[in-house]
C-alpha positions in Angstrom: 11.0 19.4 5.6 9.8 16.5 4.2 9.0 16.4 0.8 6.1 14.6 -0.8 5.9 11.4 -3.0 4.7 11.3 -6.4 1.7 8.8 -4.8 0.6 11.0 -2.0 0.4 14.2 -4.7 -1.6 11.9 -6.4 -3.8 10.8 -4.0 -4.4 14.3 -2.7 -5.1 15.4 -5.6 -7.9 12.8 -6.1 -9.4 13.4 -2.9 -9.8 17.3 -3.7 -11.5 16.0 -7.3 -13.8 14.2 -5.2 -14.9 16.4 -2.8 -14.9 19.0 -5.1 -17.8 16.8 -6.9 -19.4 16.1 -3.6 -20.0 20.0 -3.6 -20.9 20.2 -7.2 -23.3 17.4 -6.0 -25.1 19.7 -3.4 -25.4 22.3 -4.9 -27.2 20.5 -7.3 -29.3 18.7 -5.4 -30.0 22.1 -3.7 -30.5 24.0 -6.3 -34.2 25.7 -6.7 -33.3 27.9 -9.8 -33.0 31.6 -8.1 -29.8 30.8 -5.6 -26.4 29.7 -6.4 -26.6 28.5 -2.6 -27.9 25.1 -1.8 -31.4 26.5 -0.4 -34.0 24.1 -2.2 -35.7 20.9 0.7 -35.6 18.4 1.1 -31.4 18.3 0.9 -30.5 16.2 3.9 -31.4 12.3 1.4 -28.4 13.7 -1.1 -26.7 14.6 2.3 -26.6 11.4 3.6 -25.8 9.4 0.5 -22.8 11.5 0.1 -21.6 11.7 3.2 -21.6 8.0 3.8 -20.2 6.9 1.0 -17.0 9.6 1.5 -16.6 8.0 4.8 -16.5 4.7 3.1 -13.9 5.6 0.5 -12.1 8.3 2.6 -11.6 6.3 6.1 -8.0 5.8 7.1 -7.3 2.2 6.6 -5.0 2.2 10.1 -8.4 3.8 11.6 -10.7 1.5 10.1 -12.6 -0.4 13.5 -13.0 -4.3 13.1 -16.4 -4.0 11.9 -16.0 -1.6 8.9 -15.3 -4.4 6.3 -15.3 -3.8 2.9 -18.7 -5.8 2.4 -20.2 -3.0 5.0 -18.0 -0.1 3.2 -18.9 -1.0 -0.4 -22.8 -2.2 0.8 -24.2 0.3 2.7 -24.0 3.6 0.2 -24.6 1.3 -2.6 -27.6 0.7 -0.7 -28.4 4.3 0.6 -28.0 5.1 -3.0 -30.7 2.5 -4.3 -33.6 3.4 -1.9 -33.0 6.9 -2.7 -33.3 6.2 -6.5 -35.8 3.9 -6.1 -37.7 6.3 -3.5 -37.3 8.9 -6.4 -39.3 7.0 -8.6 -42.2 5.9 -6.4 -42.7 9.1 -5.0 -42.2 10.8 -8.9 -40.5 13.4 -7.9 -37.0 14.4 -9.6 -33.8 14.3 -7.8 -30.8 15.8 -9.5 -27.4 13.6 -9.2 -23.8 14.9 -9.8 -20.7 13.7 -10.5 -19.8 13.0 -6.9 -22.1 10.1 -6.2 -20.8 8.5 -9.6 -17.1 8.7 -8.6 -18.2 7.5 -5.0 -20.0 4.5 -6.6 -17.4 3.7 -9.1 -14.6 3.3 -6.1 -16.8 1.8 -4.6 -17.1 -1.0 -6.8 -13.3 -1.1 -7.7 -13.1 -1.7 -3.6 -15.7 -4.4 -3.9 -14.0 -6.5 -6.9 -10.6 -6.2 -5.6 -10.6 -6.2 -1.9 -13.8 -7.9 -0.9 -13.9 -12.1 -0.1 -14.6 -13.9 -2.9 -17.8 -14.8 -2.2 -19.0 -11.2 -1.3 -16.9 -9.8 -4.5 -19.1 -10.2 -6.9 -22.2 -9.3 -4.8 -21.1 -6.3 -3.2 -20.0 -5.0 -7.4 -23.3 -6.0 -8.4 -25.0 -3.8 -5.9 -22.3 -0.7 -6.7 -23.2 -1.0 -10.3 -26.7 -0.9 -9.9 -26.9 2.1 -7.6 -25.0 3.7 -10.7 -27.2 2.2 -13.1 -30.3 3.8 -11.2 -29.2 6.7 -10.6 -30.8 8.2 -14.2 -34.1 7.6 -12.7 -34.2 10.7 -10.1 -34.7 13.1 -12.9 -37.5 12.5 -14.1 -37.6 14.9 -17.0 -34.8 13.3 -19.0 -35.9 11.9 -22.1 -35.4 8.3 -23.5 -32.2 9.3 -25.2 -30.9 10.9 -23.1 -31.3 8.3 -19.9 -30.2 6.0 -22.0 -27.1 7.9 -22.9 -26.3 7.5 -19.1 -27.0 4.2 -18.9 -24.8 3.0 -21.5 -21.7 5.4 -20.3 -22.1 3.8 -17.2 -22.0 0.7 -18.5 -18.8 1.7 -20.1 -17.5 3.1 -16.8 -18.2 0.2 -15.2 -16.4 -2.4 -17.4 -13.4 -0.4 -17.1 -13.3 0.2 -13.4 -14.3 -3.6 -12.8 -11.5 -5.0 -15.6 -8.8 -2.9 -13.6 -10.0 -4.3 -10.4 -10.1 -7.6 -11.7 -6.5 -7.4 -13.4 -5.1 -6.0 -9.9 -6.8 -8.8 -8.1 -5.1 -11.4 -10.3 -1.7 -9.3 -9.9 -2.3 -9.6 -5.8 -3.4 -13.5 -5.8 -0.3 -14.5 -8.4 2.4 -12.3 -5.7 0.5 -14.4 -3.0 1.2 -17.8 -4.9 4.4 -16.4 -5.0 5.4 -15.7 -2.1 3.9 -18.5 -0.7 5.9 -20.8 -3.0 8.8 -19.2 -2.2 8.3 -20.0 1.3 7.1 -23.5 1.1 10.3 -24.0 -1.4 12.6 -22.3 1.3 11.1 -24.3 4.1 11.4 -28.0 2.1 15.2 -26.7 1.7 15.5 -26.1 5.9 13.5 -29.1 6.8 16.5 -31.1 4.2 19.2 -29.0 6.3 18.1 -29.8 9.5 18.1 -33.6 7.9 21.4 -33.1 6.9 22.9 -31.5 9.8 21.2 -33.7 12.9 21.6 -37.0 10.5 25.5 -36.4 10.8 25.7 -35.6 15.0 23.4 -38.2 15.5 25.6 -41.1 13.5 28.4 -39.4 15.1 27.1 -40.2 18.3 26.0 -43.3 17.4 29.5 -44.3 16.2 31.1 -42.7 19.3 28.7 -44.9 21.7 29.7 -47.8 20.0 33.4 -47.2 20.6 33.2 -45.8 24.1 31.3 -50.1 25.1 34.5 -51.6 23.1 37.0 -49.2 24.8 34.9 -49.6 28.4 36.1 -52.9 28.5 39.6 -52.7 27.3 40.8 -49.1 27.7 38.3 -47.6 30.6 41.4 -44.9 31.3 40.5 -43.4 27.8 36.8 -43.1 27.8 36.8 -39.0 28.3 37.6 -38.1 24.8 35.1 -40.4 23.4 32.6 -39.5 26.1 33.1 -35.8 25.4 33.1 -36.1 21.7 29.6 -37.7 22.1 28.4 -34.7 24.6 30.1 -32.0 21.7 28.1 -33.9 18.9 24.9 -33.9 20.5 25.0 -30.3 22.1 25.2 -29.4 18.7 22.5 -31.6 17.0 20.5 -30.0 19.6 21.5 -26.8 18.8 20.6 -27.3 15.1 16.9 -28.7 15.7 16.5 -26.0 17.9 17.7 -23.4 15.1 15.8 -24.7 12.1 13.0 -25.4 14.2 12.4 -21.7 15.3 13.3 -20.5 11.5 10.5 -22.9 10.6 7.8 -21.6 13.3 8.8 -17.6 11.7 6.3 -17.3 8.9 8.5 -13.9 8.0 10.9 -13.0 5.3 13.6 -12.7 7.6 13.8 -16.8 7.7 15.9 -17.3 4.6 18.9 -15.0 6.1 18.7 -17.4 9.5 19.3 -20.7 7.5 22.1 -22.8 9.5 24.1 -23.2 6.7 28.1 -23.5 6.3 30.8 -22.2 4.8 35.0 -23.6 4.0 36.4 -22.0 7.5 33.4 -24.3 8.8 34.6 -27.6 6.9 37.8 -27.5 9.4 35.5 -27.3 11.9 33.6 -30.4 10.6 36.7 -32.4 10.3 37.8 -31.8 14.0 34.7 -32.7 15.4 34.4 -35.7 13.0 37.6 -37.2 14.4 37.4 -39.9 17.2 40.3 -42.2 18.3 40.3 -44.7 15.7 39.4 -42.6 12.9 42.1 -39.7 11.7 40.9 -36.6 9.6 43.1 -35.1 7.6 42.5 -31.6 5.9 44.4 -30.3 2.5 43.7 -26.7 1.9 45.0 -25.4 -0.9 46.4 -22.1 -0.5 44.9 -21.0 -3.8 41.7 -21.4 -2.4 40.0 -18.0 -1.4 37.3 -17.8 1.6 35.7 -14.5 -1.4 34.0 -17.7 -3.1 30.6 -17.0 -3.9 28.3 -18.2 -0.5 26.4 -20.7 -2.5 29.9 -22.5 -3.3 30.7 -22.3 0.0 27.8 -23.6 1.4 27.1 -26.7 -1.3 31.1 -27.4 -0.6 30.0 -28.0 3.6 27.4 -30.1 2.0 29.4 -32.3 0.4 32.0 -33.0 3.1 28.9 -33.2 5.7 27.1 -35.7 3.7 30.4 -37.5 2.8 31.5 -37.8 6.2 28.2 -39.0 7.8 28.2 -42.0 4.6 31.7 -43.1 6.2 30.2 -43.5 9.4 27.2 -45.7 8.2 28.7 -47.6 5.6 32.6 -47.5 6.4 33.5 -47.5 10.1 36.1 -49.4 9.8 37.8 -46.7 7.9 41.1 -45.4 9.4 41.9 -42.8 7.7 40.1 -40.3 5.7 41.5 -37.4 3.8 39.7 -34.3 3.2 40.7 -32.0 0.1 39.8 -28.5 -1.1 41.9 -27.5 -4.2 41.4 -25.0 -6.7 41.5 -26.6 -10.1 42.4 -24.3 -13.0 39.9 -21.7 -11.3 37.7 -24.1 -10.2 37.0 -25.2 -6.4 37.3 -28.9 -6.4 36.1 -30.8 -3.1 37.1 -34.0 -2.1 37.1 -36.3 0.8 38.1 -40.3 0.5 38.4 -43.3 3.3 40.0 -46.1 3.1 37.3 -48.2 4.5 36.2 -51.4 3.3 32.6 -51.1 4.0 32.5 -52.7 7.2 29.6 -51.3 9.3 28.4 -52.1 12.7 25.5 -49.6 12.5 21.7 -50.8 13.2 20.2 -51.0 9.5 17.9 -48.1 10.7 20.6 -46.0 10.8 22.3 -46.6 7.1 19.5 -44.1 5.8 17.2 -44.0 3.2 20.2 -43.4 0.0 18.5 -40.2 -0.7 21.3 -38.2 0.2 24.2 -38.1 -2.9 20.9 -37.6 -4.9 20.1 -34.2 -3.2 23.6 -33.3 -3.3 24.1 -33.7 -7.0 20.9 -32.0 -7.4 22.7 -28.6 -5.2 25.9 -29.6 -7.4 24.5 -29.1 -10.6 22.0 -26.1 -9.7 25.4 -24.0 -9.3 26.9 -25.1 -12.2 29.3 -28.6 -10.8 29.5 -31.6 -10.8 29.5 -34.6 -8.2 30.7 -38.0 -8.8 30.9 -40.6 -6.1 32.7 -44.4 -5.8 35.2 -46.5 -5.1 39.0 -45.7 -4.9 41.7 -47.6 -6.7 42.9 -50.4 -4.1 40.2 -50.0 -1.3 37.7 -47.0 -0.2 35.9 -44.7 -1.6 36.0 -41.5 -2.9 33.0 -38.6 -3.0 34.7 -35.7 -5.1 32.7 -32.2 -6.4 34.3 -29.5 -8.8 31.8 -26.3 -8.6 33.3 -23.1 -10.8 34.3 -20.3 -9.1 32.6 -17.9 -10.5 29.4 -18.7 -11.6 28.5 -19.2 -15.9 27.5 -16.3 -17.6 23.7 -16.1 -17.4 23.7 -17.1 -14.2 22.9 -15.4 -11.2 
């Protein structure tokens, strides 16, 4: 058998307070002074006041049709409630309230300043607190003191239910600010890996294009590798756009956890497919180096030899050699890659890029606790080279 939570104890036990004042409520307003029983007419005003506004407070929110809003839910009794006041005093003849239609009226208010739109908020609690307010004038024999006894505990009541509202309100709107800056931040960081990842297929293929016209007229009988490098690279660019892109339509938390993001067993990868007959790749693992590194290392590392890599094809094609390294310095992971290029390009300019990219990388260096450096080698080159600690600084999480 299932055993109940602390909140649903609690919030049985203020429904039986309620109704249990709805009771008191009738019996009041039925009382004729010779009968505990409710005999005294008219009952059925008192009747209806309570009975809608339980409905309004009581009604299962999964239950709730379209059109029970909580301008309608918080209006309506306040309203009932008003005119039966207000009836009271017209007609001069005394109507005894209880406790019930006070509690009713202060949720209702509570609902009106948390939950209702914000231009219907403050309208909807205006109406709840003047029902309350009125309510002192159905008994007519109450004397000045007295009434306005009432009137200034519910004042009271009302400050304190509408300052609660108010203070969950805020809580509600900042965890919505929140969340939707976490998602706007998390999308920004998707939209710069799908930059990152179709940038370097795309140059790739763009290299690979290049070299398949040079080699179509003076090596046609070795075309298919080329050729098939250039369907691998954009099968997966494809594959990427179509990744992020369906991470970025899904508005759910879930998106973070389908990032495309990479890891050291996928900088081999990289390498392999980054290789092309005129260019060799050449990857130095150190033993030392553990795949148990936190992801975040992991990933920035892929980042590095991604956005390195992609910067020898727009700036260093005629490169011949280039020499990936992961090595784990004094505990540190240090990441490495270096051409031998002299910066000879035949790239469009539109295709060099806009030199935003070692800027974003230093910046996802340094958040972990790295650093990047970038430039030339001695002799000829250049060199992009990123230490990032193993395990991350005390303090950091």
């Amino acid at each position: 058998m299932k055993s109940a939570s602390p909140r649903g104890c609690a919030r049985g036990l203020a429904v039986g307070v309620l109704l249990a004042a709805c009771v008191v409520d009738v019996l009041y307003a039925g009382s004729d002074g010779t009968s505990v029983l409710p005999t005294a007419s008219p009952l059925w005003p008192a009747l209806v006041v309570l009975l809608v506004g339980l409905a309004a407070v009581l009604w299962p929110k999964e239950r709730r049709p379209e059109w029970l809003t909580p301008q309608v839910r918080t209006g309506v009794p306040a309203a009932l409630s008003a005119l039966f006041s207000l009836g009271s005093l017209v007609t001069v003849k005394a109507n005894v309230f209880g406790p019930g239609e006070v509690l009713i009226l202060l949720c209702l208010l509570f609902v009106a300043v948390r939950h209702c739109p914000p231009s219907w908020a403050w309208g909807c609690g205006a109406l709840d607190a003047g029902a309350l307010l009125l309510l002192p004038v159905r008994d007519l024999g109450t004397s000045d003191t007295a009434a306005l006894g009432l009137v200034v505990a519910g004042l009271v009541l009302i400050g304190v239910v509408v300052g609660l509202a108010v203070y969950l309100r805020i809580l509600d709107y900042r965890r919505g600010l929140a969340v939707s800056e976490s998602r706007r931040s998390e999308r920004v960081a998707i939209a710069a890996d799908l930059h990152d990842f179709v940038a370097h297929h795309v140059t790739g293929i763009l290299v690979q294009t290049q070299v398949a016209r040079m080699m179509a007229r003076t090596r046609p009988q070795e075309l298919d590798p080329v050729l098939a490098g250039i369907e691998r690279a954009a099968t997966e660019a494809l594959a990427s756009m179509r990744r992020t892109v369906g991470v970025l339509r899904d508005a759910g938390d879930e998106a973070a956890d389908r990032r495309p993001v990479g890891d050291l067993a996928g900088i081999a990868e990289l390498t392999d497919g980054f290789a092309s007959p005129v260019q060799r790749v050449t990857l130095r693992r150190d033993p030392a180096v553990s795949d148990a590194l936190p992801h975040e290392v992991q990933a920035a590392a892929f980042r590095v030899v991604q956005e390195a890599l992609t910067n020898v094809r727009r700036h260093a094609a005629d490169a011949t050699h280039i020499e990936v390294r992961l090595r784990d310095d004094a505990g540190c992971l240090e990441v490495s890659v270096a051409d031998d290029g002299r910066g000879g390009t035949r790239l469009p300019a539109a295709a060099h890029g806009g030199g935003f990219g070692l800027v974003g990388l230093k910046e996802r260096v340094t958040a972990l606790g790295g650093e990047l450096r970038a430039g030339p080698r001695d002799g000829a080159g250049w060199e992009v080279r990123a230490v990032f600690p193993a395990v991350f600084p005390a303090g950091r999480s």
